[in-house]
């Protein structure tokens, strides 16, 4: 099992990363800010356009340390990857399955079944834990529909049909998302999912969390030898890690959405944590982003019992476990890809 190491997040836009021996050095205006041993890291994420030295990029590639560059607002820009070490036989089988819809749909629909199932149980848990603070009837009406969409997704025979079901299920889930916001609704009101750019604090945090989760899924797929760019549901597009986007679907609600809600409901973020641009875009402040990333790292260390394996794993290991299960299915070791079904 892959060891869960730390990810170094460099949140200030003016900081430059370089290599000194076996350490990554963070400098700002010529002054050293931090020094971190490479052997403690599984990833580096830097926000801004200052960049990193070629020597550090090469060291990260050699050590399989994911080095990702994001804009100051959290938009993914680029990622440094080393030599492809994936199992060629596994990848050939992945490409063969991806090219035949009757085969790829069997995996794709399990991703979406997992997504809708998890959305349903995120809502159900809120009804159970906060029945006096939420509109239970409104939420239960949505979960009843999600139940129907789970059954419909299981019977899908085409990608187009599956995308349609996923779309209406997501709309139903987000139609009651605001019920799960338990404090400061004057600041953290939610009416619909919007992005590029996000136009309210909740959507700003959701987009940021999804970016982090997508990066975790991409790293997990590469670790087990799969090609993160050849998906089964998301279509091929240059520069888009389609399989990583496929796999993160079942993890959005339980890993990203619940995390964002906890940031709000525990009062970790407030109205001062966001900046509204003249364009209408809403972004997190540097301090809010640091707090968000600190809490994200802590969340990754929490222990859960994996619903399929029955073993205890860290939350941060879940994408790696799911990637491993997908690889096993493609090799023929297990008959079906088991989605992550949280309850």
PDB file of C-alpha atoms in Angstrom, residues 180-340:
ATOM      1  CA  UNK A 180     -26.852  21.451   4.679  1.00  0.00           C
ATOM      2  CA  UNK A 181     -25.492  24.948   5.379  1.00  0.00           C
ATOM      3  CA  UNK A 182     -26.275  25.377   9.071  1.00  0.00           C
ATOM      4  CA  UNK A 183     -24.786  28.778   9.885  1.00  0.00           C
ATOM      5  CA  UNK A 184     -24.284  32.237   8.352  1.00  0.00           C
ATOM      6  CA  UNK A 185     -26.610  31.644   5.440  1.00  0.00           C
ATOM      7  CA  UNK A 186     -26.480  35.376   4.824  1.00  0.00           C
ATOM      8  CA  UNK A 187     -22.872  34.876   3.728  1.00  0.00           C
ATOM      9  CA  UNK A 188     -22.938  31.267   2.557  1.00  0.00           C
ATOM     10  CA  UNK A 189     -26.180  31.085   0.633  1.00  0.00           C
ATOM     11  CA  UNK A 190     -26.277  28.579  -2.227  1.00  0.00           C
ATOM     12  CA  UNK A 191     -28.755  28.539  -5.091  1.00  0.00           C
ATOM     13  CA  UNK A 192     -26.959  26.689  -7.893  1.00  0.00           C
ATOM     14  CA  UNK A 193     -23.602  25.308  -8.931  1.00  0.00           C
ATOM     15  CA  UNK A 194     -21.598  27.852 -10.915  1.00  0.00           C
ATOM     16  CA  UNK A 195     -17.944  27.989 -11.953  1.00  0.00           C
ATOM     17  CA  UNK A 196     -15.482  29.584 -14.387  1.00  0.00           C
ATOM     18  CA  UNK A 197     -15.594  31.769 -12.391  1.00  0.00           C
ATOM     19  CA  UNK A 198     -17.448  30.872  -9.170  1.00  0.00           C
ATOM     20  CA  UNK A 199     -19.752  33.712  -8.157  1.00  0.00           C
ATOM     21  CA  UNK A 200     -20.275  33.069  -4.447  1.00  0.00           C
ATOM     22  CA  UNK A 201     -18.179  31.805  -1.508  1.00  0.00           C
ATOM     23  CA  UNK A 202     -19.683  28.284  -1.480  1.00  0.00           C
ATOM     24  CA  UNK A 203     -18.975  27.709  -5.166  1.00  0.00           C
ATOM     25  CA  UNK A 204     -15.481  29.174  -4.755  1.00  0.00           C
ATOM     26  CA  UNK A 205     -14.699  26.553  -2.092  1.00  0.00           C
ATOM     27  CA  UNK A 206     -16.349  23.728  -4.027  1.00  0.00           C
ATOM     28  CA  UNK A 207     -14.275  24.518  -7.124  1.00  0.00           C
ATOM     29  CA  UNK A 208     -11.100  24.662  -5.038  1.00  0.00           C
ATOM     30  CA  UNK A 209     -11.867  21.333  -3.328  1.00  0.00           C
ATOM     31  CA  UNK A 210     -12.652  19.678  -6.676  1.00  0.00           C
ATOM     32  CA  UNK A 211      -9.299  20.858  -8.055  1.00  0.00           C
ATOM     33  CA  UNK A 212      -7.486  19.272  -5.109  1.00  0.00           C
ATOM     34  CA  UNK A 213      -9.493  16.055  -5.406  1.00  0.00           C
ATOM     35  CA  UNK A 214      -8.871  15.787  -9.158  1.00  0.00           C
ATOM     36  CA  UNK A 215      -5.140  16.078  -8.523  1.00  0.00           C
ATOM     37  CA  UNK A 216      -5.311  13.284  -5.948  1.00  0.00           C
ATOM     38  CA  UNK A 217      -7.185  11.035  -8.390  1.00  0.00           C
ATOM     39  CA  UNK A 218      -4.712  11.723 -11.188  1.00  0.00           C
ATOM     40  CA  UNK A 219      -1.762  10.867  -8.940  1.00  0.00           C
ATOM     41  CA  UNK A 220      -3.514   7.698  -7.762  1.00  0.00           C
ATOM     42  CA  UNK A 221      -4.149   6.478 -11.316  1.00  0.00           C
ATOM     43  CA  UNK A 222      -0.568   7.135 -12.362  1.00  0.00           C
ATOM     44  CA  UNK A 223       0.673   5.310  -9.254  1.00  0.00           C
ATOM     45  CA  UNK A 224      -1.111   2.073 -10.185  1.00  0.00           C
ATOM     46  CA  UNK A 225      -0.019   2.310 -13.833  1.00  0.00           C
ATOM     47  CA  UNK A 226      -3.176   3.627 -15.501  1.00  0.00           C
ATOM     48  CA  UNK A 227      -3.369   6.502 -17.984  1.00  0.00           C
ATOM     49  CA  UNK A 228      -5.350   9.307 -16.272  1.00  0.00           C
ATOM     50  CA  UNK A 229      -6.147  10.886 -19.651  1.00  0.00           C
ATOM     51  CA  UNK A 230      -8.063   7.941 -21.174  1.00  0.00           C
ATOM     52  CA  UNK A 231     -11.506   7.969 -19.579  1.00  0.00           C
ATOM     53  CA  UNK A 232     -14.588   5.789 -19.779  1.00  0.00           C
ATOM     54  CA  UNK A 233     -17.233   8.520 -19.392  1.00  0.00           C
ATOM     55  CA  UNK A 234     -15.548  11.886 -19.914  1.00  0.00           C
ATOM     56  CA  UNK A 235     -14.580  12.142 -23.563  1.00  0.00           C
ATOM     57  CA  UNK A 236     -10.990  12.477 -24.717  1.00  0.00           C
ATOM     58  CA  UNK A 237      -9.745  16.028 -24.912  1.00  0.00           C
ATOM     59  CA  UNK A 238      -6.131  17.253 -25.151  1.00  0.00           C
ATOM     60  CA  UNK A 239      -4.834  18.182 -21.718  1.00  0.00           C
ATOM     61  CA  UNK A 240      -7.843  16.833 -19.808  1.00  0.00           C
ATOM     62  CA  UNK A 241      -7.308  13.976 -17.349  1.00  0.00           C
ATOM     63  CA  UNK A 242     -10.593  12.312 -18.269  1.00  0.00           C
ATOM     64  CA  UNK A 243     -10.169   9.139 -16.204  1.00  0.00           C
ATOM     65  CA  UNK A 244      -9.258  11.194 -13.124  1.00  0.00           C
ATOM     66  CA  UNK A 245     -12.475  13.176 -13.650  1.00  0.00           C
ATOM     67  CA  UNK A 246     -14.380   9.899 -14.054  1.00  0.00           C
ATOM     68  CA  UNK A 247     -13.045   8.472 -10.817  1.00  0.00           C
ATOM     69  CA  UNK A 248     -13.528  11.604  -8.750  1.00  0.00           C
ATOM     70  CA  UNK A 249     -17.266  11.623  -9.507  1.00  0.00           C
ATOM     71  CA  UNK A 250     -18.023   9.041  -6.825  1.00  0.00           C
ATOM     72  CA  UNK A 251     -15.823  10.932  -4.326  1.00  0.00           C
ATOM     73  CA  UNK A 252     -17.083  14.493  -4.852  1.00  0.00           C
ATOM     74  CA  UNK A 253     -19.862  14.453  -2.276  1.00  0.00           C
ATOM     75  CA  UNK A 254     -18.094  12.522   0.465  1.00  0.00           C
ATOM     76  CA  UNK A 255     -14.616  14.031   0.180  1.00  0.00           C
ATOM     77  CA  UNK A 256     -15.089  17.535  -1.246  1.00  0.00           C
ATOM     78  CA  UNK A 257     -18.675  18.647  -0.532  1.00  0.00           C
ATOM     79  CA  UNK A 258     -18.736  17.423   3.079  1.00  0.00           C
ATOM     80  CA  UNK A 259     -15.369  19.075   3.657  1.00  0.00           C
ATOM     81  CA  UNK A 260     -16.604  22.437   2.345  1.00  0.00           C
ATOM     82  CA  UNK A 261     -19.727  22.177   4.502  1.00  0.00           C
ATOM     83  CA  UNK A 262     -17.606  21.468   7.569  1.00  0.00           C
ATOM     84  CA  UNK A 263     -15.485  24.561   6.855  1.00  0.00           C
ATOM     85  CA  UNK A 264     -18.686  26.616   6.879  1.00  0.00           C
ATOM     86  CA  UNK A 265     -20.573  24.907   9.692  1.00  0.00           C
ATOM     87  CA  UNK A 266     -17.578  24.865  12.044  1.00  0.00           C
ATOM     88  CA  UNK A 267     -16.970  28.572  11.445  1.00  0.00           C
ATOM     89  CA  UNK A 268     -13.480  28.089  10.002  1.00  0.00           C
ATOM     90  CA  UNK A 269     -14.293  30.491   7.146  1.00  0.00           C
ATOM     91  CA  UNK A 270     -16.328  33.712   7.320  1.00  0.00           C
ATOM     92  CA  UNK A 271     -17.240  36.695   5.180  1.00  0.00           C
ATOM     93  CA  UNK A 272     -13.685  38.078   5.444  1.00  0.00           C
ATOM     94  CA  UNK A 273     -12.295  34.918   3.859  1.00  0.00           C
ATOM     95  CA  UNK A 274     -13.365  35.953   0.343  1.00  0.00           C
ATOM     96  CA  UNK A 275     -12.742  38.707  -2.184  1.00  0.00           C
ATOM     97  CA  UNK A 276     -15.330  39.724  -4.764  1.00  0.00           C
ATOM     98  CA  UNK A 277     -13.832  40.886  -8.058  1.00  0.00           C
ATOM     99  CA  UNK A 278     -15.327  43.548 -10.336  1.00  0.00           C
ATOM    100  CA  UNK A 279     -16.157  40.768 -12.815  1.00  0.00           C
ATOM    101  CA  UNK A 280     -18.390  39.130 -10.206  1.00  0.00           C
ATOM    102  CA  UNK A 281     -15.942  36.309  -9.497  1.00  0.00           C
ATOM    103  CA  UNK A 282     -15.417  35.342  -5.869  1.00  0.00           C
ATOM    104  CA  UNK A 283     -12.037  34.021  -4.713  1.00  0.00           C
ATOM    105  CA  UNK A 284     -10.569  32.986  -1.379  1.00  0.00           C
ATOM    106  CA  UNK A 285      -8.028  35.190   0.357  1.00  0.00           C
ATOM    107  CA  UNK A 286      -4.499  33.873   0.883  1.00  0.00           C
ATOM    108  CA  UNK A 287      -5.185  33.318   4.583  1.00  0.00           C
ATOM    109  CA  UNK A 288      -8.445  31.484   3.878  1.00  0.00           C
ATOM    110  CA  UNK A 289      -6.711  29.276   1.339  1.00  0.00           C
ATOM    111  CA  UNK A 290      -3.967  28.429   3.859  1.00  0.00           C
ATOM    112  CA  UNK A 291      -6.583  27.504   6.448  1.00  0.00           C
ATOM    113  CA  UNK A 292      -8.493  25.470   3.860  1.00  0.00           C
ATOM    114  CA  UNK A 293      -5.386  23.530   2.843  1.00  0.00           C
ATOM    115  CA  UNK A 294      -4.332  22.944   6.447  1.00  0.00           C
ATOM    116  CA  UNK A 295      -7.730  21.450   7.255  1.00  0.00           C
ATOM    117  CA  UNK A 296      -7.652  19.430   3.988  1.00  0.00           C
ATOM    118  CA  UNK A 297      -4.347  17.871   5.043  1.00  0.00           C
ATOM    119  CA  UNK A 298      -5.785  16.966   8.443  1.00  0.00           C
ATOM    120  CA  UNK A 299      -8.879  15.471   6.837  1.00  0.00           C
ATOM    121  CA  UNK A 300      -6.713  13.222   4.656  1.00  0.00           C
ATOM    122  CA  UNK A 301      -5.269  11.676   7.829  1.00  0.00           C
ATOM    123  CA  UNK A 302      -8.662  10.672   9.279  1.00  0.00           C
ATOM    124  CA  UNK A 303      -9.251   6.909   9.435  1.00  0.00           C
ATOM    125  CA  UNK A 304     -12.307   5.226   7.913  1.00  0.00           C
ATOM    126  CA  UNK A 305     -13.318   1.661   7.194  1.00  0.00           C
ATOM    127  CA  UNK A 306     -13.309   1.054   3.452  1.00  0.00           C
ATOM    128  CA  UNK A 307     -16.796  -0.254   2.536  1.00  0.00           C
ATOM    129  CA  UNK A 308     -15.533  -2.814   0.005  1.00  0.00           C
ATOM    130  CA  UNK A 309     -12.244  -3.974   1.499  1.00  0.00           C
ATOM    131  CA  UNK A 310     -13.463  -3.852   5.098  1.00  0.00           C
ATOM    132  CA  UNK A 311     -10.050  -2.478   6.097  1.00  0.00           C
ATOM    133  CA  UNK A 312      -9.148   0.754   7.869  1.00  0.00           C
ATOM    134  CA  UNK A 313      -7.563   3.353   5.582  1.00  0.00           C
ATOM    135  CA  UNK A 314      -6.880   7.092   5.680  1.00  0.00           C
ATOM    136  CA  UNK A 315      -9.318   9.305   3.768  1.00  0.00           C
ATOM    137  CA  UNK A 316      -6.369  10.454   1.697  1.00  0.00           C
ATOM    138  CA  UNK A 317      -5.773   6.867   0.571  1.00  0.00           C
ATOM    139  CA  UNK A 318      -9.284   6.344  -0.810  1.00  0.00           C
ATOM    140  CA  UNK A 319      -8.420   7.521  -4.373  1.00  0.00           C
ATOM    141  CA  UNK A 320      -5.428   5.148  -4.394  1.00  0.00           C
ATOM    142  CA  UNK A 321      -7.574   2.238  -3.221  1.00  0.00           C
ATOM    143  CA  UNK A 322     -10.169   2.944  -5.920  1.00  0.00           C
ATOM    144  CA  UNK A 323      -7.470   3.237  -8.583  1.00  0.00           C
ATOM    145  CA  UNK A 324      -6.055  -0.092  -7.429  1.00  0.00           C
ATOM    146  CA  UNK A 325      -9.520  -1.678  -7.686  1.00  0.00           C
ATOM    147  CA  UNK A 326      -9.940  -0.324 -11.200  1.00  0.00           C
ATOM    148  CA  UNK A 327      -6.566  -1.764 -12.230  1.00  0.00           C
ATOM    149  CA  UNK A 328      -7.506  -5.137 -10.741  1.00  0.00           C
ATOM    150  CA  UNK A 329     -10.753  -5.159 -12.681  1.00  0.00           C
ATOM    151  CA  UNK A 330      -9.028  -4.320 -15.961  1.00  0.00           C
ATOM    152  CA  UNK A 331      -6.526  -7.138 -15.346  1.00  0.00           C
ATOM    153  CA  UNK A 332      -9.415  -9.542 -14.786  1.00  0.00           C
ATOM    154  CA  UNK A 333      -8.663 -10.137 -11.093  1.00  0.00           C
ATOM    155  CA  UNK A 334     -12.175  -9.014 -10.067  1.00  0.00           C
ATOM    156  CA  UNK A 335     -15.340  -9.239 -12.154  1.00  0.00           C
ATOM    157  CA  UNK A 336     -16.578  -5.694 -11.635  1.00  0.00           C
ATOM    158  CA  UNK A 337     -15.210  -2.313 -10.568  1.00  0.00           C
ATOM    159  CA  UNK A 338     -16.526  -1.709  -7.014  1.00  0.00           C
ATOM    160  CA  UNK A 339     -17.486   1.947  -6.491  1.00  0.00           C
ATOM    161  CA  UNK A 340     -16.829   3.615  -3.154  1.00  0.00           C
TER     162      UNK A 340
END
